[in-house]
Tab-separated table of C-alpha atoms in Angstrom:
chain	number	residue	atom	x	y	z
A	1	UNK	CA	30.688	25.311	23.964
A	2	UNK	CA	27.968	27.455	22.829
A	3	UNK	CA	26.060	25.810	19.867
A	4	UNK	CA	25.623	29.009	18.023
A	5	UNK	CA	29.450	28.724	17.372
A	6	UNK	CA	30.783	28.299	13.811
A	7	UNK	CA	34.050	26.571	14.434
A	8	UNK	CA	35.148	24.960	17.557
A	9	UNK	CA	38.355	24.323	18.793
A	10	UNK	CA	40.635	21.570	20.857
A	11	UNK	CA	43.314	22.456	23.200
A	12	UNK	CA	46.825	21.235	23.007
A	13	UNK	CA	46.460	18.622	25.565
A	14	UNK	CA	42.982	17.319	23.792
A	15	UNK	CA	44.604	17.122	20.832
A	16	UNK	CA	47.858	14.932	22.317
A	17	UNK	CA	45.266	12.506	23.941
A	18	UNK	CA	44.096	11.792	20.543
A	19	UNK	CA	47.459	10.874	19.260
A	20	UNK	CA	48.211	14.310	17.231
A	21	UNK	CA	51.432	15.014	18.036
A	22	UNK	CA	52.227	19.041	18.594
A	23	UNK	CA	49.177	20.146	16.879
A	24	UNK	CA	47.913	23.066	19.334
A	25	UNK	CA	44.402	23.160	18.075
A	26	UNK	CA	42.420	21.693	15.389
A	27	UNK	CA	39.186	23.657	13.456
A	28	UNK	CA	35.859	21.442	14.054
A	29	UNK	CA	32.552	21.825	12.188
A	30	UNK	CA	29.424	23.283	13.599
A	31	UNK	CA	27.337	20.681	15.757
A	32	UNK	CA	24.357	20.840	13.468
A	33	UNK	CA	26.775	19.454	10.338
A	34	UNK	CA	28.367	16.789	12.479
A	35	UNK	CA	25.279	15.459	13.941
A	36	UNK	CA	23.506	14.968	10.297
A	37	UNK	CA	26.765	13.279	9.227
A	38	UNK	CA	26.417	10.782	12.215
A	39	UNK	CA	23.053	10.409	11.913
A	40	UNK	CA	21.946	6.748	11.621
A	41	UNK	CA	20.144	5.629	8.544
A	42	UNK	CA	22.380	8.056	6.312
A	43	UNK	CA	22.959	12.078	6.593
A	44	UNK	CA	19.912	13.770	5.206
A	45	UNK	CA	18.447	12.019	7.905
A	46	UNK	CA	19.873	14.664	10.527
A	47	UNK	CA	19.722	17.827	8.223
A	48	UNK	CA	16.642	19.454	8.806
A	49	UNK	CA	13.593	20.111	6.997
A	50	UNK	CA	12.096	18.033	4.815
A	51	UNK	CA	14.182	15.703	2.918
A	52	UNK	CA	13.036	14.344	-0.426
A	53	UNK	CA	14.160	13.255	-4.339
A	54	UNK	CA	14.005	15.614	-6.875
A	55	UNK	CA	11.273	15.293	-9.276
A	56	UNK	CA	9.008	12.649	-6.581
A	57	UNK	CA	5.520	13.905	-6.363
A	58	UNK	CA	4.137	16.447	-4.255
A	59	UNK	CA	3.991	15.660	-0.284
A	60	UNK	CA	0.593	16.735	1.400
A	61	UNK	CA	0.427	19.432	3.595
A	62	UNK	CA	1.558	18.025	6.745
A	63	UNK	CA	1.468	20.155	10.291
A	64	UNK	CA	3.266	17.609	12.284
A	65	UNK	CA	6.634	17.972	14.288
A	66	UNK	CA	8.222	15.000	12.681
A	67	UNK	CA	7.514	12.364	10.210
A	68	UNK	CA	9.005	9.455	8.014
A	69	UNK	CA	8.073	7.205	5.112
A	70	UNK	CA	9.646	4.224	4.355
A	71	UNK	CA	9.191	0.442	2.604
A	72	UNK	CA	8.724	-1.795	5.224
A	73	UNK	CA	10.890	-4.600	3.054
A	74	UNK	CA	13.706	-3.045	1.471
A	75	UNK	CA	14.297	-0.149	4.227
A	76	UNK	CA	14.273	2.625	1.855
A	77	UNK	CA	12.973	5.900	3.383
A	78	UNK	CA	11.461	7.399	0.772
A	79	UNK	CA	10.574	11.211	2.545
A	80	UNK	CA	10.929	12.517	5.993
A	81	UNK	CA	10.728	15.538	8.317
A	82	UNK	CA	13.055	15.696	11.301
A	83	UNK	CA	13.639	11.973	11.501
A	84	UNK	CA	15.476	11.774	14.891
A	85	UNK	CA	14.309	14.370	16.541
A	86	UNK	CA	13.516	13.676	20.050
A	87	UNK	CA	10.069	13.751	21.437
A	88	UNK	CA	7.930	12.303	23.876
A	89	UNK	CA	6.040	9.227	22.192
A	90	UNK	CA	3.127	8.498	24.111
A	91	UNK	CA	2.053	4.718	23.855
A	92	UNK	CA	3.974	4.022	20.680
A	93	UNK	CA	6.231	3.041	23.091
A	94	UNK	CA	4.440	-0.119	23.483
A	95	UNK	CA	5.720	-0.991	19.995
A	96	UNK	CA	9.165	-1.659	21.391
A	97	UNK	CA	7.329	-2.728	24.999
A	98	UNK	CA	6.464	-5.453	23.131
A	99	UNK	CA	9.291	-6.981	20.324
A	100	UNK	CA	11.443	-7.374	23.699
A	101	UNK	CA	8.596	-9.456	25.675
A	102	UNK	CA	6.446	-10.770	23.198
A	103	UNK	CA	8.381	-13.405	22.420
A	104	UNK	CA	8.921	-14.776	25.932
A	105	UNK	CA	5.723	-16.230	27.105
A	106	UNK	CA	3.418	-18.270	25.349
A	107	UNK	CA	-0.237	-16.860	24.358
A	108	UNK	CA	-1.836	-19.494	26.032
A	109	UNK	CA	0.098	-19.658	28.894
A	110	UNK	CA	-2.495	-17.762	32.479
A	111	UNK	CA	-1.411	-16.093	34.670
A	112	UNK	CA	-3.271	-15.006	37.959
A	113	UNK	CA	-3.287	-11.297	38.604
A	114	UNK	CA	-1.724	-10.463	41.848
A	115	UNK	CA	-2.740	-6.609	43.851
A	116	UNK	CA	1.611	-6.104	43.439
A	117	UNK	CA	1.320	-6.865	39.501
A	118	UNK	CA	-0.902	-3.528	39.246
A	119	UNK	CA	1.625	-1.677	41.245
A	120	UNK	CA	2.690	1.791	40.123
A	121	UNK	CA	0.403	2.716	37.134
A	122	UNK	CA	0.093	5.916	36.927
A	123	UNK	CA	-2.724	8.108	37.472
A	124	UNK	CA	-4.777	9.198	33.929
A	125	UNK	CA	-3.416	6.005	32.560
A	126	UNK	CA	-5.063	4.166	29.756
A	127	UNK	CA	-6.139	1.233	31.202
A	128	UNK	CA	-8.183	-2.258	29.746
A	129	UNK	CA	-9.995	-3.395	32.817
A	130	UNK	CA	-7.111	-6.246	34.500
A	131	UNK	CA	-8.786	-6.893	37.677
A	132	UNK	CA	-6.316	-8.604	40.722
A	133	UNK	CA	-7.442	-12.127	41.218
A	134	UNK	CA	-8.569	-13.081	38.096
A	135	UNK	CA	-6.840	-15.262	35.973
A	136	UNK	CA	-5.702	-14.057	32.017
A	137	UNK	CA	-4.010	-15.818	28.850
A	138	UNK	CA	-1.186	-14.007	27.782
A	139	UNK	CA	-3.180	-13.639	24.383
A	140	UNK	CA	-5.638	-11.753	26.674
A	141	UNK	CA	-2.968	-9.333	28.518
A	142	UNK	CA	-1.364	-8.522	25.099
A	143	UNK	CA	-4.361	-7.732	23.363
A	144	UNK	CA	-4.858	-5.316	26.004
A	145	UNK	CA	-1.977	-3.715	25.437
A	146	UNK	CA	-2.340	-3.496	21.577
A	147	UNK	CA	-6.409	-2.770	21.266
A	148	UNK	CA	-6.902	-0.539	24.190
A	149	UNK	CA	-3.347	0.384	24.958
A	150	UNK	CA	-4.112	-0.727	28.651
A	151	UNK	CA	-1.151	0.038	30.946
A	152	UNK	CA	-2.295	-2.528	33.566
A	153	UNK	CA	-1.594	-5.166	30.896
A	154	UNK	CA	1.630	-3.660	30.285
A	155	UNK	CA	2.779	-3.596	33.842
A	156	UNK	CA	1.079	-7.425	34.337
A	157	UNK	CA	3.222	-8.209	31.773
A	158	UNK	CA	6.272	-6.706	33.305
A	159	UNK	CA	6.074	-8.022	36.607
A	160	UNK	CA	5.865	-11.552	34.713
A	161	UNK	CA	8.913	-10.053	32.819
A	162	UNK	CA	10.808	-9.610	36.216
A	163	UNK	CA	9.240	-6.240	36.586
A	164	UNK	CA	9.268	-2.745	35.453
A	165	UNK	CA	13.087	-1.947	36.326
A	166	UNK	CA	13.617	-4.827	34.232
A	167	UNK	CA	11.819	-4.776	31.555
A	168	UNK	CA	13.057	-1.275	31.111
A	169	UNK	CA	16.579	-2.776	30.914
A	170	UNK	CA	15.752	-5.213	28.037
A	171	UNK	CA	13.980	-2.336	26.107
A	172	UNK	CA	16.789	0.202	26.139
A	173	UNK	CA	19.170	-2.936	25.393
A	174	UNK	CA	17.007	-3.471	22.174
A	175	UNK	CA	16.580	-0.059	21.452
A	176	UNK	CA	20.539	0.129	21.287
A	177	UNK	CA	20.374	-3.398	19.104
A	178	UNK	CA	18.047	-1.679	16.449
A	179	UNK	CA	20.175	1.594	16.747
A	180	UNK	CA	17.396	3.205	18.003
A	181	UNK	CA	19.849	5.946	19.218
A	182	UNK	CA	17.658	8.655	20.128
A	183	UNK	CA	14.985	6.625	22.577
A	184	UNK	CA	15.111	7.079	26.231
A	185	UNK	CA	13.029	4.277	28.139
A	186	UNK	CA	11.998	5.355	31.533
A	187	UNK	CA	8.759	3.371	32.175
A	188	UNK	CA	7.260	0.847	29.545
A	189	UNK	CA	3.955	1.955	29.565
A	190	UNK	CA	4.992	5.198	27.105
A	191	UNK	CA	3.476	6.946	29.669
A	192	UNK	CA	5.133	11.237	30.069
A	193	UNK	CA	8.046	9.735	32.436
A	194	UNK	CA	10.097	12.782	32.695
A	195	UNK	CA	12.895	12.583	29.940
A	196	UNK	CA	11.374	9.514	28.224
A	197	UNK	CA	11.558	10.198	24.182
A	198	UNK	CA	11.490	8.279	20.402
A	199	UNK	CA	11.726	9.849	17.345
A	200	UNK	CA	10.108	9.049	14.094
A	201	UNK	CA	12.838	7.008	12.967
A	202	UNK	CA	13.193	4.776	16.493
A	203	UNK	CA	9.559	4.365	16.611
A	204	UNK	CA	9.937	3.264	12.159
A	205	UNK	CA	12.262	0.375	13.326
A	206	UNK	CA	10.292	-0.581	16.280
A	207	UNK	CA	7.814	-1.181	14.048
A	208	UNK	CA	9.897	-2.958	11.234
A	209	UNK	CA	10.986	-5.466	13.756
A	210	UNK	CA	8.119	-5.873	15.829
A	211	UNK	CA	5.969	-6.672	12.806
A	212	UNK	CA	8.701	-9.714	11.804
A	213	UNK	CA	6.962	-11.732	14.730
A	214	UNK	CA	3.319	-13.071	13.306
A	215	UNK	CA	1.851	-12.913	16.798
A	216	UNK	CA	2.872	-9.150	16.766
A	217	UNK	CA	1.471	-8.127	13.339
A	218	UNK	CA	-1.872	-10.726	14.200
A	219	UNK	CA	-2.473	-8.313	17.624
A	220	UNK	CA	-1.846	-4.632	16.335
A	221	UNK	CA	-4.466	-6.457	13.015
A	222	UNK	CA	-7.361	-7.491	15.550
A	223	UNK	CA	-9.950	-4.822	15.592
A	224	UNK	CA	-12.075	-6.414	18.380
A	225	UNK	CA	-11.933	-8.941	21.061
A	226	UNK	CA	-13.750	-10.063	24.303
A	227	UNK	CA	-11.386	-9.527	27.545
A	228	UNK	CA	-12.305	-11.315	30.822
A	229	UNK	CA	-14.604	-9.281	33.329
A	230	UNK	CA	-14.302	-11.981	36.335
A	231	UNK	CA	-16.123	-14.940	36.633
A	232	UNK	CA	-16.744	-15.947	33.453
A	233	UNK	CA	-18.464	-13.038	31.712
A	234	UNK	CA	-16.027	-11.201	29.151
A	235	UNK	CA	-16.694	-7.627	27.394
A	236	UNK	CA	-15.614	-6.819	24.240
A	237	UNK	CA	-12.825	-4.302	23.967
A	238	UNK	CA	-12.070	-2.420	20.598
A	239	UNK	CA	-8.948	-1.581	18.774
A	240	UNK	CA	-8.005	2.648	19.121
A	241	UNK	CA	-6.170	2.502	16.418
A	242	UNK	CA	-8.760	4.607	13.830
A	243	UNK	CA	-7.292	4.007	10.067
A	244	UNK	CA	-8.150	0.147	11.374
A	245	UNK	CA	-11.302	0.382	12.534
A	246	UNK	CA	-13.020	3.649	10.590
A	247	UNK	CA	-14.100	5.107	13.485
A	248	UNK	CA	-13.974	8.833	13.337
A	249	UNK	CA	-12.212	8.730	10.263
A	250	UNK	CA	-12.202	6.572	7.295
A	251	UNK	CA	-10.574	3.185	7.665
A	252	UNK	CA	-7.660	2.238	5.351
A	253	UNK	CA	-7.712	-0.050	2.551
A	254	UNK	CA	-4.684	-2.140	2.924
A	255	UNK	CA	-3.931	-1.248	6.445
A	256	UNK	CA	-2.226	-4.090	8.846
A	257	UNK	CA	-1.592	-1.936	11.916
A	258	UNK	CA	0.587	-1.327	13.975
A	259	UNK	CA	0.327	1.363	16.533
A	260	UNK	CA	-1.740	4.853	17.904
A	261	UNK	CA	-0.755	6.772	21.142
A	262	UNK	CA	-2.154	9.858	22.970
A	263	UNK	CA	-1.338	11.982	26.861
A	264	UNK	CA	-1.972	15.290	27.066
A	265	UNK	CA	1.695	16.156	26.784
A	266	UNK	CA	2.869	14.201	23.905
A	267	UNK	CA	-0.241	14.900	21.752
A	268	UNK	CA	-0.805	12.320	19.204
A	269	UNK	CA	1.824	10.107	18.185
A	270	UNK	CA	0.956	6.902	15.035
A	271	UNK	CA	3.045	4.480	13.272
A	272	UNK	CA	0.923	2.544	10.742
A	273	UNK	CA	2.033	-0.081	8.134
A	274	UNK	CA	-0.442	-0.969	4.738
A	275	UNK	CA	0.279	-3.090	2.151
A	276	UNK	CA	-0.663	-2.560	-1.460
A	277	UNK	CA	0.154	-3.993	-5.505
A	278	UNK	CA	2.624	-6.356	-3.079
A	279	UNK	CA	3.978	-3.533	-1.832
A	280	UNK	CA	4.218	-2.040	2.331
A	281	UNK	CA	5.160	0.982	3.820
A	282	UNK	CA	5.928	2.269	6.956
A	283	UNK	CA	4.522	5.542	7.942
A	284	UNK	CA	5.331	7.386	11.648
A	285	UNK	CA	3.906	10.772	12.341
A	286	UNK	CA	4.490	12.289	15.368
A	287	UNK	CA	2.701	15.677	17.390
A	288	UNK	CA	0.483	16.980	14.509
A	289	UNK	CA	-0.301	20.826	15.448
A	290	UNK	CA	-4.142	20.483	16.619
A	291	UNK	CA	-6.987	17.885	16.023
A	292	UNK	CA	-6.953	14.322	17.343
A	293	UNK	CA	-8.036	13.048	14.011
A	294	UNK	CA	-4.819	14.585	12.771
A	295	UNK	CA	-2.485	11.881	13.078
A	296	UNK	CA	-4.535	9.834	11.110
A	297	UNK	CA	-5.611	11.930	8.202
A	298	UNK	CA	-1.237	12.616	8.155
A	299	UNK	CA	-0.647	9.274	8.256
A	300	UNK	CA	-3.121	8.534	5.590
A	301	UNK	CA	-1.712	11.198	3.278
A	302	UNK	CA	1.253	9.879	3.436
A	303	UNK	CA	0.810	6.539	2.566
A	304	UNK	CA	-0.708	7.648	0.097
A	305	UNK	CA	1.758	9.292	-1.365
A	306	UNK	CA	4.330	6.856	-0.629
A	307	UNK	CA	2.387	4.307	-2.790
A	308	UNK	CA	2.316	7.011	-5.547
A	309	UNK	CA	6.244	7.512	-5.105
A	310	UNK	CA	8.045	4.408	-4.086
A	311	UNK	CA	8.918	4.197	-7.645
A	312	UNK	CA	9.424	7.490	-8.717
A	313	UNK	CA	11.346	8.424	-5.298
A	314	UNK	CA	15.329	7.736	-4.787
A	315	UNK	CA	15.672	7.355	-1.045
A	316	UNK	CA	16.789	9.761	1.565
A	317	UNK	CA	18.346	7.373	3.980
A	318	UNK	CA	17.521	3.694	5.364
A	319	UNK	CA	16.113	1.912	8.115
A	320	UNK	CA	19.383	0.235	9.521
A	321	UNK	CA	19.335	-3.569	10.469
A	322	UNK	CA	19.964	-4.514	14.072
A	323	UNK	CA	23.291	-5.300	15.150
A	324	UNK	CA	22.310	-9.036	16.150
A	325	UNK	CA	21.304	-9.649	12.651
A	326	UNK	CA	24.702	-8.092	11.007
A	327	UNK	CA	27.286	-10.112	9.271
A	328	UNK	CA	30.659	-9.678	10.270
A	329	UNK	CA	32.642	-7.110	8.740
A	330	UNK	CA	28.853	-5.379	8.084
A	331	UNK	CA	30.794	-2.008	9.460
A	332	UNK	CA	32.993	-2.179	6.527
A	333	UNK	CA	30.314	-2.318	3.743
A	334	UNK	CA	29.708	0.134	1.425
A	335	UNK	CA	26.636	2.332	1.360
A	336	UNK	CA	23.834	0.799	-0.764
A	337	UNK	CA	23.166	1.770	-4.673
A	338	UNK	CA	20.448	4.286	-4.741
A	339	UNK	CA	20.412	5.456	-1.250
A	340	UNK	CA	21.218	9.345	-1.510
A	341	UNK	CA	22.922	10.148	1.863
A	342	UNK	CA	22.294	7.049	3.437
A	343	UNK	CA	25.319	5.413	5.368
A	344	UNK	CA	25.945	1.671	5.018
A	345	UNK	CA	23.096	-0.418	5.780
A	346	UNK	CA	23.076	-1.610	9.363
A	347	UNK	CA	26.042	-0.512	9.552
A	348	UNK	CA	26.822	1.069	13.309
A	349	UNK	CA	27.217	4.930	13.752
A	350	UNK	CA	28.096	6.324	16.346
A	351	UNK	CA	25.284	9.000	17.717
A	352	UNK	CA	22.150	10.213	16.782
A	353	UNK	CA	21.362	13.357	15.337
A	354	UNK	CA	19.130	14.891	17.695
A	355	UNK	CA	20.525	13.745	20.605
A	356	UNK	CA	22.496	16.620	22.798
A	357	UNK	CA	23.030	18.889	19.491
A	358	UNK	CA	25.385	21.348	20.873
A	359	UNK	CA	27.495	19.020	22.897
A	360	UNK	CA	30.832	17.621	21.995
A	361	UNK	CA	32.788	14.974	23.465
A	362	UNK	CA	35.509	13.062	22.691
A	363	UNK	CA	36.253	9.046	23.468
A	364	UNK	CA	32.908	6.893	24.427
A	365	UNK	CA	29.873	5.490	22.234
A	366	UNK	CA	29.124	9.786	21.434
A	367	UNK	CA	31.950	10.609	19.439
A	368	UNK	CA	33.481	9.325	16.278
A	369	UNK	CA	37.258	10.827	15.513
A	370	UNK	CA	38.370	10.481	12.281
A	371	UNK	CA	41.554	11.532	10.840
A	372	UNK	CA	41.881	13.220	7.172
A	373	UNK	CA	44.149	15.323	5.558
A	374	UNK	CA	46.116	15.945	8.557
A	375	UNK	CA	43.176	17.546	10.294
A	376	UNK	CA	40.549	16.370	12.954
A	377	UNK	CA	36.718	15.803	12.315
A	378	UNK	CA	35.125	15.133	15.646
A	379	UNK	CA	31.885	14.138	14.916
A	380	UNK	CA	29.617	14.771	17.938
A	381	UNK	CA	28.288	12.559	18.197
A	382	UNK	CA	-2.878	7.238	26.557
A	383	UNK	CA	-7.546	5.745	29.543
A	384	UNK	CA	-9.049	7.881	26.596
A	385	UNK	CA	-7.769	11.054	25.439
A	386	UNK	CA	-8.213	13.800	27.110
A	387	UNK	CA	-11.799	15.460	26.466
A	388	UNK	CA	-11.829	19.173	25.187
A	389	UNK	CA	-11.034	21.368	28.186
A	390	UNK	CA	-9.829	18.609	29.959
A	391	UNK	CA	-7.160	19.193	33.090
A	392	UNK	CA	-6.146	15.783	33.829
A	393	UNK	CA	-2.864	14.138	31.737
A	394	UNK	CA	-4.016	11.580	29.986
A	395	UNK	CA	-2.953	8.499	27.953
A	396	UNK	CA	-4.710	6.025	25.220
């Protein structure tokens, strides 16, 4: 059905499968209204635009093609800007990469690199220097992953992990556990995998729940470290992440990660958490319109603001809590005080509201039926960065 359409309707038969009698068609709601009222984390969170209280401060200019704000501890998101819209995410990815295999080996467990382990990088990938036939700690392979965003630690890791087609398996199955509806893993190294996508929100939650584990927050922290060269010499390999470090742009006071990713079709992609007065937030900006310092200086301005307004600012929607960590009966409860738009917290929905727009289906996890008045509401459900000039995709 085209999704320019302002009313849609269900044939007789469609309408008998779902148990309405002789009803020969039923009036639906455009796509665009359905999918922000199934959006997860509350319905402004689909609408488009940017979504905000009344009377909070003044948000910075901002040029990129998504963006969120939220308290890291209480969930609130205080502003956003197309919050599940789907786009490619570069090696943010790694975020959910690792709160799925992070917690499964021990940092000081070592592991000898094998020529199969390296198997099926791809080419222009950021890479940390894993060599086959030398030996590594896990501490070592994941602070490849988080300082230099190395894809040969990632795919080290994975073949430890039972390997790639695997490990993609346990991401998308934790993806789905956060409700991180609108994230497609194909490969992950976050690398552009045809048809692999986040959005601000997924890559918010990855983030929330990555930085519960201390070994997570103490990596995406660590601005240097020395990683094995063979033998025993070592180099010393520095964090990319630039509001950590202060290179390029000015570091951030209060900043305790988490993670920065670049390839020449995603652009630049950053999720950073800081804490201040007691207080952190949660800031993911995604695809700024030009300038690789961009992301940062985004990012920066909004944190900034969000310490400004987390107590002038009613939220616009929540970050959900995972399934696994949901009380029974949690699909019942009612929406929180104070959340404008926001669904109940954690509580399941049933699509997200970026994902296939203009399609409708009825039955299976993308549509939600529900039956009011006698009428039917289908609800639809990075190597380095490329230099200047540069032809070859890239990743960091």
């Amino acid at each position: 059905m085209p999704g320019s359409s302002s009313s849609h309707h269900v044939s007789r038969r469609a309408a008998l499968a779902l148990g309405l009698g002789a009803a020969a068609s039923v009036t639906l709601p455009g796509p665009r209204a359905a999918a922000a009222a199934s959006a997860v984390g509350g319905e402004r969170l689909g609408r488009s635009g940017v979504q905000v209280a009344s009377g909070a401060p003044r948000l910075p200019k901002l040029a990129a093609k998504a963006w969120l704000v939220a308290d890291h501890d209480s969930g609130d998101v205080l502003a956003s800007y197309a919050a599940h819209r789907a786009l490619p995410p570069a090696s943010t990815l790694k975020m959910l990469f690792a709160d799925t295999v992070l917690p499964k080996f021990g940092r000081a467990s070592v592991h000898r690199v094998t020529a199969a382990d390296l198997a099926g990088i791809p080419y222009g990938s950021s890479l940390v220097g894993v060599q086959a036939g030398t030996s590594y700690t896990v501490e070592q392979l994941w602070q490849g992953v988080f300082l230099r965003s190395g894809n040969d630690a990632v795919h080290v890791l994975a073949s430890m992990n039972g390997g790639v087609g695997e490990t993609v398996r346990q991401m998308q199955a934790r993806a789905k556990d956060l409700q991180a509806n609108d994230t497609h893993v194909v490969s992950p190294d976050g690398f552009d995998h045809k048809g692999q996508v986040s959005s601000a929100y997924d890559l918010t939650l990855f983030a929330r729940a990555g930085l519960k584990n201390d070994d997570f927050r103490g990596y995406c922290a660590t601005k240097t470290a020395d990683f094995p060269a063979g033998g025993k010499k070592t180099f010393q390999i520095q964090n990319t992440d630039r509001l950590l470090t202060g290179q390029g742009v000015a570091s951030y006071r209060g900043l305790i990660g988490v993670k920065n990713g670049y390839t020449s079709h995603a652009g630049n992609t950053f999720t950073g958490a800081a804490t201040r007065g007691g207080r952190t937030l949660l800031v993911t900006v995604m695809h700024p319109a030009s300038g690789y310092e961009a992301v940062y200086r985004e990012t920066a301005a909004l944190l900034d603001w969000g310490f400004a307004a987390a107590d002038k600012a009613d939220p616009v929607g929540t970050l959900v809590t995972p399934l696994s960590e949901q009380p029974k009966g949690a699909a019942a409860a009612k929406p929180r005080a104070g959340a404008a738009g926001a669904g109940a917290a954690g509580a399941p929905v049933a699509a997200s509201a970026t994902s296939h727009t203009d399609d409708w289906a009825f039955g299976g996890s993308a549509a939600v039926a529900v039956l009011a008045g006698g009428g039917l509401l289908a609800l639809r459900r990075e190597r380095e960065r490329e230099r200047p000039g540069g032809r070859r995709r890239r990743q960091g």
